[in-house]
Coordinates of C-alpha atoms in Angstrom, one line a residue:
Chain A
M309 CA -19.5 -16.1 14.7
T310 CA -16.0 -15.9 16.2
V311 CA -13.4 -13.6 14.6
A312 CA -9.8 -14.4 15.8
I313 CA -7.3 -11.7 15.7
V314 CA -3.9 -13.3 15.8
D315 CA -1.6 -12.0 18.6
Y316 CA 2.0 -12.6 17.7
G317 CA 3.6 -9.7 19.6
S318 CA 3.2 -7.3 16.7
G319 CA 0.5 -5.1 15.5
N320 CA -2.1 -2.8 16.9
L321 CA -4.3 -5.6 18.1
H322 CA -6.4 -3.4 20.4
S323 CA -7.4 -1.0 17.5
A324 CA -8.2 -3.9 15.2
A325 CA -10.4 -5.6 17.8
K326 CA -12.3 -2.4 18.6
A327 CA -12.8 -1.5 14.9
M328 CA -14.0 -5.1 14.2
E329 CA -16.5 -4.9 17.1
R330 CA -17.8 -1.5 15.9
A331 CA -18.1 -2.8 12.3
A332 CA -20.1 -5.8 13.6
A333 CA -22.4 -3.6 15.6
D334 CA -22.9 -1.2 12.6
A335 CA -23.7 -4.2 10.4
G336 CA -26.1 -5.6 12.9
T337 CA -24.1 -8.9 13.1
T338 CA -23.1 -10.6 16.3
A339 CA -19.4 -11.4 16.2
R340 CA -17.3 -12.4 19.0
V341 CA -13.9 -10.9 18.5
V342 CA -11.0 -12.5 20.3
V343 CA -7.4 -11.5 20.4
T344 CA -5.5 -14.7 20.7
S345 CA -2.1 -16.3 20.6
D346 CA -3.7 -19.8 21.1
P347 CA -3.5 -21.9 17.9
D348 CA -6.5 -23.9 18.9
V349 CA -8.7 -20.7 19.1
V350 CA -7.4 -19.7 15.7
R351 CA -8.1 -23.1 14.3
A352 CA -11.7 -23.0 15.5
A353 CA -12.4 -19.5 14.4
D354 CA -14.9 -18.6 11.7
R355 CA -12.9 -15.7 10.4
V356 CA -9.2 -14.8 11.0
L357 CA -7.6 -11.4 11.0
L358 CA -3.8 -11.0 10.9
P359 CA -2.9 -7.4 11.7
G360 CA 0.6 -6.1 11.3
V361 CA 2.6 -3.1 12.4
G362 CA 6.3 -3.5 12.1
A363 CA 9.0 -4.7 9.9
F364 CA 8.5 -7.7 7.7
A365 CA 11.4 -9.8 9.1
D366 CA 10.4 -9.0 12.7
C367 CA 6.8 -9.9 12.1
R368 CA 7.7 -13.2 10.5
R369 CA 10.0 -14.0 13.5
G370 CA 7.1 -13.1 15.8
L371 CA 4.7 -15.4 14.0
D372 CA 7.1 -18.3 14.0
A373 CA 7.7 -17.7 17.7
V374 CA 4.2 -18.7 18.6
P375 CA 4.3 -22.5 18.8
G376 CA 1.8 -24.0 16.3
M377 CA 0.5 -20.7 14.9
V378 CA 1.6 -21.0 11.3
A379 CA 0.2 -24.6 11.2
A380 CA -3.1 -23.4 12.7
L381 CA -3.4 -20.7 10.2
E382 CA -2.7 -23.1 7.3
E383 CA -5.3 -25.4 8.6
V384 CA -8.1 -22.8 9.2
V385 CA -7.4 -21.0 6.0
H386 CA -6.5 -23.7 3.6
G387 CA -8.0 -26.8 5.3
K388 CA -11.3 -25.2 6.4
G389 CA -11.4 -22.4 3.8
R390 CA -12.4 -19.7 6.4
P391 CA -12.2 -16.1 5.3
F392 CA -8.8 -14.5 6.2
L393 CA -7.8 -10.9 6.1
G394 CA -4.3 -9.6 6.5
I395 CA -3.7 -6.0 7.3
C396 CA -0.6 -4.0 6.3
V397 CA 2.4 -6.3 7.2
G398 CA -0.3 -8.9 7.7
L399 CA -1.0 -8.7 4.0
Q400 CA 2.7 -8.6 3.1
L401 CA 3.3 -11.8 5.1
L402 CA 1.1 -13.6 2.5
A403 CA 3.8 -13.1 -0.1
E404 CA 6.6 -15.6 -0.9
T405 CA 9.4 -13.2 0.0
G406 CA 9.9 -9.9 1.9
L407 CA 12.9 -7.7 1.2
E408 CA 12.7 -5.4 4.3
H409 CA 15.8 -5.7 6.4
G410 CA 17.2 -8.6 4.3
E411 CA 15.4 -11.3 2.5
T412 CA 12.8 -13.2 4.6
A413 CA 10.4 -15.9 3.6
G414 CA 6.7 -15.1 3.8
L415 CA 3.8 -17.6 4.1
G416 CA 3.7 -17.9 0.3
W417 CA -0.1 -18.0 0.1
I418 CA -0.2 -15.4 -2.6
K419 CA 2.6 -15.3 -5.2
G420 CA 4.7 -12.2 -5.1
V421 CA 7.5 -10.2 -3.5
V422 CA 7.3 -7.4 -1.0
D423 CA 9.6 -4.7 -2.2
R424 CA 10.2 -1.0 -1.5
I425 CA 7.9 1.5 -3.2
E426 CA 9.7 3.7 -5.6
P427 CA 7.7 6.7 -6.7
S428 CA 8.6 8.0 -10.2
D429 CA 8.6 11.5 -8.6
P430 CA 11.7 11.5 -6.4
T431 CA 10.3 14.4 -4.3
L432 CA 7.5 12.2 -3.0
K433 CA 8.2 11.2 0.6
I434 CA 8.7 7.6 1.8
P435 CA 6.9 6.2 3.8
H436 CA 3.7 6.7 1.8
M437 CA 1.9 8.0 4.8
G438 CA -1.7 9.3 4.9
W439 CA -5.0 9.2 3.2
N440 CA -5.4 8.0 -0.4
T441 CA -8.2 6.8 -2.7
L442 CA -8.4 3.3 -4.2
S443 CA -8.6 2.3 -7.9
L444 CA -10.4 -0.9 -8.5
D445 CA -9.0 -3.7 -10.7
R446 CA -11.9 -5.9 -10.2
P447 CA -15.1 -6.0 -8.0
H448 CA -14.7 -7.8 -4.8
A449 CA -17.1 -8.5 -1.9
L450 CA -14.7 -6.6 0.5
L451 CA -15.2 -3.4 -1.4
E452 CA -18.9 -3.7 -2.1
G453 CA -20.7 -0.4 -1.6
I454 CA -17.5 1.5 -1.0
P455 CA -17.0 4.4 -3.4
T456 CA -13.6 4.1 -5.1
G457 CA -11.8 6.3 -7.7
D458 CA -10.6 9.9 -7.4
Q459 CA -13.8 11.0 -5.8
G460 CA -14.2 7.9 -3.6
L461 CA -13.5 7.4 0.1
N462 CA -10.0 7.5 1.4
A463 CA -8.0 4.8 3.2
Y464 CA -5.1 5.4 5.6
F465 CA -1.8 4.1 4.4
V466 CA 1.5 4.0 6.2
H467 CA 4.2 1.9 4.6
S468 CA 7.4 1.9 2.6
Y469 CA 7.0 -1.5 1.1
H470 CA 4.2 -3.2 -0.9
M471 CA 3.5 -6.5 -2.6
Q472 CA 4.4 -6.9 -6.2
L473 CA 2.1 -9.7 -7.4
A474 CA 3.2 -12.5 -9.7
D475 CA -0.3 -13.0 -10.9
P476 CA -2.2 -9.7 -11.6
A477 CA -5.5 -11.6 -11.1
D478 CA -4.7 -11.5 -7.4
R479 CA -4.9 -7.7 -7.4
V480 CA -8.2 -6.2 -6.3
A481 CA -7.3 -2.5 -5.9
T482 CA -4.3 -0.1 -6.1
T483 CA -3.6 3.4 -5.1
D484 CA -1.5 6.0 -6.8
Y485 CA 1.7 7.3 -5.3
G486 CA 4.0 8.3 -8.1
G487 CA 3.0 5.0 -9.7
T488 CA 0.8 2.1 -8.9
V489 CA 0.9 0.8 -5.3
T490 CA -0.8 -2.5 -4.4
A491 CA -3.7 -1.7 -2.0
V492 CA -5.9 -4.8 -1.8
V493 CA -5.1 -8.4 -2.8
A494 CA -7.4 -11.5 -2.8
R495 CA -7.1 -15.0 -3.8
G496 CA -10.0 -17.4 -2.9
N497 CA -10.7 -17.0 0.8
V498 CA -7.5 -15.1 1.5
A499 CA -7.4 -11.3 1.3
G500 CA -5.3 -8.4 2.5
T501 CA -5.3 -4.7 2.6
Q502 CA -2.1 -2.6 2.6
F503 CA -3.9 0.2 4.2
H504 CA -5.3 0.1 7.8
P505 CA -9.1 -0.4 7.7
E506 CA -9.1 -0.1 11.5
K507 CA -7.8 3.4 11.1
S508 CA -9.7 4.4 7.9
Q509 CA -12.9 5.7 9.5
K510 CA -15.8 5.3 7.0
L511 CA -14.0 3.2 4.4
G512 CA -12.4 1.0 7.0
L513 CA -15.5 0.2 9.0
A514 CA -17.4 -0.5 5.8
L515 CA -14.7 -2.9 4.7
L516 CA -14.5 -4.7 8.0
A517 CA -18.3 -5.1 7.9
N518 CA -18.0 -6.6 4.4
F519 CA -15.4 -9.0 5.7
L520 CA -17.8 -10.2 8.3
K521 CA -20.4 -10.9 5.5
W522 CA -17.9 -12.2 3.0
R523 CA -18.7 -15.8 1.7
P524 CA -15.8 -16.7 -0.6
Chain B
M1498 CA -3.8 11.3 -4.8
L1499 CA -2.2 11.4 -1.3
K1500 CA -3.9 14.1 0.8
V1501 CA -2.3 16.7 3.0
R1502 CA -3.1 15.9 6.6
V1503 CA -4.6 18.1 9.3
I1504 CA -3.6 16.9 12.7
P1505 CA -5.0 18.4 16.0
C1506 CA -2.5 17.9 18.8
L1507 CA -3.5 17.3 22.3
D1508 CA -0.8 18.3 24.8
V1509 CA -1.7 16.2 27.8
K1510 CA -0.6 16.9 31.4
D1511 CA -1.9 14.9 34.3
G1512 CA -4.6 13.4 32.1
R1513 CA -6.0 16.8 30.9
V1514 CA -5.5 18.6 27.6
V1515 CA -3.5 21.8 28.2
K1516 CA -2.1 24.4 25.9
G1517 CA 0.4 27.1 26.6
V1518 CA 2.5 29.7 25.0
K1519 CA 6.1 28.7 24.2
F1520 CA 5.5 25.6 26.4
V1521 CA 4.6 27.5 29.5
D1522 CA 1.5 29.3 30.9
L1523 CA -0.6 26.1 30.5
R1524 CA -4.4 26.5 30.1
D1525 CA -6.8 23.7 30.6
A1526 CA -8.5 22.6 27.4
G1527 CA -10.5 19.6 28.5
D1528 CA -10.7 15.9 28.7
P1529 CA -8.5 14.2 26.1
V1530 CA -10.8 11.3 25.3
E1531 CA -13.8 13.7 24.7
A1532 CA -11.6 15.9 22.6
A1533 CA -10.4 12.9 20.6
R1534 CA -14.0 11.8 20.0
A1535 CA -14.9 15.3 18.7
Y1536 CA -11.9 15.5 16.4
D1537 CA -12.7 12.0 15.1
A1538 CA -16.2 13.1 14.2
A1539 CA -15.0 16.3 12.7
G1540 CA -12.8 14.4 10.2
A1541 CA -9.3 15.0 11.6
D1542 CA -6.8 13.0 9.6
E1543 CA -4.8 11.9 12.6
L1544 CA -4.5 12.8 16.2
T1545 CA -1.4 13.4 18.2
F1546 CA -1.1 13.1 22.0
L1547 CA 1.9 14.5 23.6
D1548 CA 2.4 13.7 27.2
I1549 CA 4.2 17.0 27.9
T1550 CA 5.2 16.2 31.5
A1551 CA 6.3 12.7 30.9
S1552 CA 10.0 13.4 30.8
H1553 CA 9.9 14.0 34.5
E1554 CA 6.7 12.6 35.9
D1555 CA 4.6 9.5 36.0
R1556 CA 3.3 8.4 32.7
G1557 CA 0.6 5.8 33.4
T1558 CA -2.2 8.2 32.7
I1559 CA -1.3 8.6 29.1
L1560 CA -1.7 4.8 28.5
D1561 CA -5.2 4.9 29.9
V1562 CA -6.0 7.9 27.7
V1563 CA -4.6 6.2 24.6
R1564 CA -6.5 3.0 25.4
R1565 CA -9.8 4.8 25.9
T1566 CA -9.3 6.9 22.8
A1567 CA -8.3 4.0 20.6
E1568 CA -11.6 2.3 21.6
Q1569 CA -13.6 5.1 20.0
C1570 CA -11.6 6.7 17.3
F1571 CA -10.9 5.0 14.1
M1572 CA -8.1 7.2 12.9
P1573 CA -4.4 7.1 13.5
L1574 CA -3.0 8.1 16.8
T1575 CA 0.5 9.2 17.5
V1576 CA 1.7 9.3 21.1
G1577 CA 4.8 10.9 22.4
G1578 CA 6.3 12.0 25.7
G1579 CA 8.9 10.2 27.8
V1580 CA 9.5 7.4 25.3
R1581 CA 12.9 6.0 26.2
T1582 CA 13.1 2.3 25.5
V1583 CA 11.9 -0.2 23.0
D1584 CA 9.5 -1.5 25.7
D1585 CA 8.0 2.0 26.0
V1586 CA 7.3 1.9 22.3
R1587 CA 5.8 -1.5 22.5
T1588 CA 3.6 -0.6 25.5
L1589 CA 2.2 2.5 23.6
L1590 CA 1.6 0.5 20.4
H1591 CA -0.2 -2.2 22.4
A1592 CA -2.3 0.5 24.1
G1593 CA -3.6 1.6 20.7
A1594 CA -1.0 4.0 19.4
D1595 CA -0.2 3.7 15.7
K1596 CA 2.9 5.8 15.8
V1597 CA 5.2 6.7 18.6
S1598 CA 7.0 9.9 18.8
I1599 CA 10.5 10.0 20.3
N1600 CA 12.1 13.3 21.4
T1601 CA 14.6 13.6 24.2
A1602 CA 15.7 9.9 24.2
A1603 CA 16.8 10.2 20.5
V1604 CA 18.8 13.3 21.3
N1605 CA 20.5 11.6 24.1
R1606 CA 21.2 8.4 22.2
R1607 CA 20.6 8.4 18.5
A1608 CA 20.9 4.6 18.2
F1609 CA 17.6 4.3 20.0
V1610 CA 15.8 5.5 16.8
G1611 CA 17.4 2.6 14.8
E1612 CA 16.6 0.0 17.4
A1613 CA 12.9 1.1 17.5
A1614 CA 12.6 1.2 13.7
E1615 CA 14.1 -2.2 13.3
K1616 CA 11.7 -3.7 15.8
F1617 CA 8.5 -1.9 14.9
G1618 CA 9.1 -0.6 11.4
E1619 CA 10.1 2.9 10.2
Q1620 CA 6.5 3.8 9.6
C1621 CA 5.7 4.0 13.3
I1622 CA 8.7 5.8 14.5
V1623 CA 8.3 9.6 14.6
V1624 CA 11.1 11.7 15.8
A1625 CA 9.9 15.0 17.3
I1626 CA 12.3 17.9 16.9
D1627 CA 11.9 21.0 19.0
A1628 CA 14.0 23.6 17.3
K1629 CA 14.8 27.2 18.1
K1630 CA 16.4 29.7 15.8
V1631 CA 19.9 30.5 17.2
S1632 CA 21.4 32.5 14.3
A1633 CA 21.7 36.3 14.8
P1634 CA 19.9 38.7 12.5
G1635 CA 21.9 39.0 9.3
E1636 CA 23.5 35.5 9.7
S1637 CA 22.4 32.6 7.6
D1638 CA 19.5 30.7 9.3
R1639 CA 20.5 28.2 11.9
W1640 CA 18.3 26.2 14.3
E1641 CA 19.2 24.3 17.4
I1642 CA 17.5 21.3 19.1
F1643 CA 16.0 21.9 22.5
T1644 CA 14.8 19.1 24.8
H1645 CA 12.8 18.7 28.1
G1646 CA 9.8 20.6 26.7
G1647 CA 12.0 23.3 25.2
R1648 CA 13.8 24.1 28.4
K1649 CA 17.2 22.6 27.6
P1650 CA 19.5 23.7 24.7
T1651 CA 21.7 20.9 23.2
G1652 CA 24.0 22.7 20.7
I1653 CA 22.8 20.3 18.0
D1654 CA 22.0 21.6 14.6
A1655 CA 18.4 20.9 13.7
I1656 CA 18.9 20.1 10.0
Q1657 CA 21.9 17.9 10.5
Y1658 CA 20.0 16.1 13.3
A1659 CA 17.0 15.5 11.1
R1660 CA 19.2 13.9 8.5
E1661 CA 20.8 11.7 11.1
V1662 CA 17.6 10.4 12.6
V1663 CA 16.1 9.7 9.2
D1664 CA 19.1 7.7 8.2
L1665 CA 18.7 5.7 11.4
G1666 CA 15.1 4.9 10.5
A1667 CA 12.7 7.7 11.6
G1668 CA 9.7 7.4 9.4
E1669 CA 8.4 10.9 10.0
I1670 CA 9.6 14.2 11.6
L1671 CA 7.3 16.2 13.8
L1672 CA 9.0 19.6 13.6
T1673 CA 8.0 22.2 16.2
S1674 CA 9.3 25.7 16.1
M1675 CA 9.9 26.7 19.7
D1676 CA 9.9 30.3 18.7
R1677 CA 6.5 30.1 17.2
D1678 CA 4.7 27.5 19.5
G1679 CA 1.5 28.9 20.8
T1680 CA 2.1 32.4 19.4
G1681 CA -0.4 32.3 16.5
I1682 CA 1.9 34.2 14.2
G1683 CA 2.4 31.3 11.8
F1684 CA 4.9 28.4 11.2
D1685 CA 8.6 29.0 10.9
T1686 CA 8.3 28.1 7.2
A1687 CA 12.0 28.6 6.6
L1688 CA 12.8 25.9 9.2
T1689 CA 10.1 23.6 7.8
R1690 CA 11.4 24.0 4.3
A1691 CA 15.0 23.4 5.4
V1692 CA 14.1 20.2 7.1
S1693 CA 11.6 19.0 4.5
D1694 CA 14.2 19.4 1.7
A1695 CA 16.9 17.7 3.8
V1696 CA 15.0 14.4 4.4
H1697 CA 13.0 11.9 2.3
V1698 CA 10.3 11.2 5.0
P1699 CA 7.2 13.3 5.7
V1700 CA 7.5 16.3 7.8
I1701 CA 4.7 17.6 10.1
A1702 CA 4.8 21.3 10.5
S1703 CA 4.0 22.4 14.1
G1704 CA 4.1 25.5 16.2
G1705 CA 2.6 28.9 15.5
V1706 CA -0.7 28.4 13.7
G1707 CA -3.0 31.3 14.2
T1708 CA -5.0 31.6 11.0
L1709 CA -6.0 29.1 8.3
D1710 CA -3.7 30.7 5.8
H1711 CA -0.8 29.6 8.0
L1712 CA -1.8 26.0 7.3
V1713 CA -1.5 26.6 3.6
D1714 CA 1.9 28.3 4.1
G1715 CA 3.2 25.2 6.0
I1716 CA 2.4 23.0 3.0
R1717 CA 3.2 25.4 0.2
E1718 CA 6.2 27.3 1.6
G1719 CA 7.3 24.8 4.2
G1720 CA 7.0 21.7 2.0
A1721 CA 5.3 19.9 4.9
S1722 CA 3.2 16.8 4.3
A1723 CA 1.0 17.5 7.3
V1724 CA 0.1 20.4 9.5
L1725 CA -0.4 20.2 13.2
A1726 CA -2.2 22.7 15.4
A1727 CA -3.6 22.8 18.9
S1728 CA -4.9 26.2 20.1
I1729 CA -6.9 27.2 17.1
F1730 CA -8.9 23.9 17.3
H1731 CA -9.1 23.4 21.1
F1732 CA -10.4 26.9 21.8
G1733 CA -12.9 26.7 18.9
T1734 CA -11.3 29.5 16.8
F1735 CA -11.6 27.2 13.7
T1736 CA -13.0 23.8 13.0
I1737 CA -11.2 20.9 11.2
G1738 CA -13.7 21.4 8.4
E1739 CA -12.9 25.1 8.0
A1740 CA -9.2 24.2 7.9
K1741 CA -9.7 21.7 5.2
A1742 CA -11.9 24.0 3.2
C1743 CA -9.2 26.6 3.3
L1744 CA -6.5 24.1 2.1
A1745 CA -8.9 22.9 -0.6
A1746 CA -9.6 26.4 -1.8
A1747 CA -5.8 26.9 -2.0
G1748 CA -5.7 23.9 -4.4
L1749 CA -4.2 21.4 -2.0
P1750 CA -5.6 17.9 -1.9
V1751 CA -7.6 17.2 1.3
R1752 CA -9.8 14.3 2.5
L1753 CA -13.4 15.4 3.0
D1754 CA -14.9 12.0 3.8

């Protein structure tokens, strides 16, 4: 199995690749993890990971700047139905629109808008930065076997924006930060986490292992 | 609920972890990658590398350290020291850093903070502030920024500066009290509180931790979102687990998984 990690000049690709390799080893699967900016490699991949560190607008520009990459993603995800996971801004790019540093079009694979988080308690700091637990909206293969709720495992978040979903059915899990913050989204073979599984120790490695086994 | 973070800090000089008192008298505290692995296993919430010689020496070694650490540790890494350009930020992020800490370069040219935040997102730009109390006894508290590992005064007011860099896009403040660093007598909680109340981003309290109660003080009295310590962890005085148990016993939310 080949897992392609999309290199578009943004994101902590090295960390994502190493975490994916470790998750595969832990799960006893053999996965070949490739960090690539080659659309043909993405098109041929069995699973695709879109990481993201950065600002929405800049990430979108970066993705568009790789010739043929958006088309390759459309083909592998929508044409071939291969499992796809976006991380942090990689999740946010799935939305129709992002509002960080002006209005920018996303990929529009999941209906929603990426807007600033606004905690009800004004003393809460932004970015929402650190470890927080997940609250499950519905069971999903990516979270199978992962304890959620107040006493569950923690995930590492670092963001000021989150996706507000047009269709609540696309929401898998949230976290609480002076209100409900979108944490995991999924629609068909497309999924995303607002937190960083590659930085979330136990929870993260378990989720990445689930991603490798996921058959949407 | 969001947890308070316990962050061991590795001051790295020439590829080794060192720790001094008030930024001088450095003692060797081991191999950074080994230390990172141990802290990862111990449940540290994040790890910070500060290349403390980078303002004036070669910095290639830190990239190698970051790369090797990121291969084995699945927790967030912040790296600082000698970060001067957008390319420096990019290089560190690509080596495996999740956040990059900017110190002297932001003091010299504030706009750099904005350029870095626009390119990589506010969430990965940490501005490190090294502050020293300059008010005389009896005067109202005033702290000034120092650069070059605490050797150079700037005349800049620390609270005002914190507001400025956050307005420009700093996503977090790593606040070190130069008066307390390495002393073990506790954080300057008045400084921590003043900065924390002045900005909307998380503040990491640093400098002076000697006991576990000091960590509680940094959160409770200082209003910090995270506490950073070096000596107490490196030299085995306390473990990460003991630190978290103490914070939990004080009623603060901590991550124990």
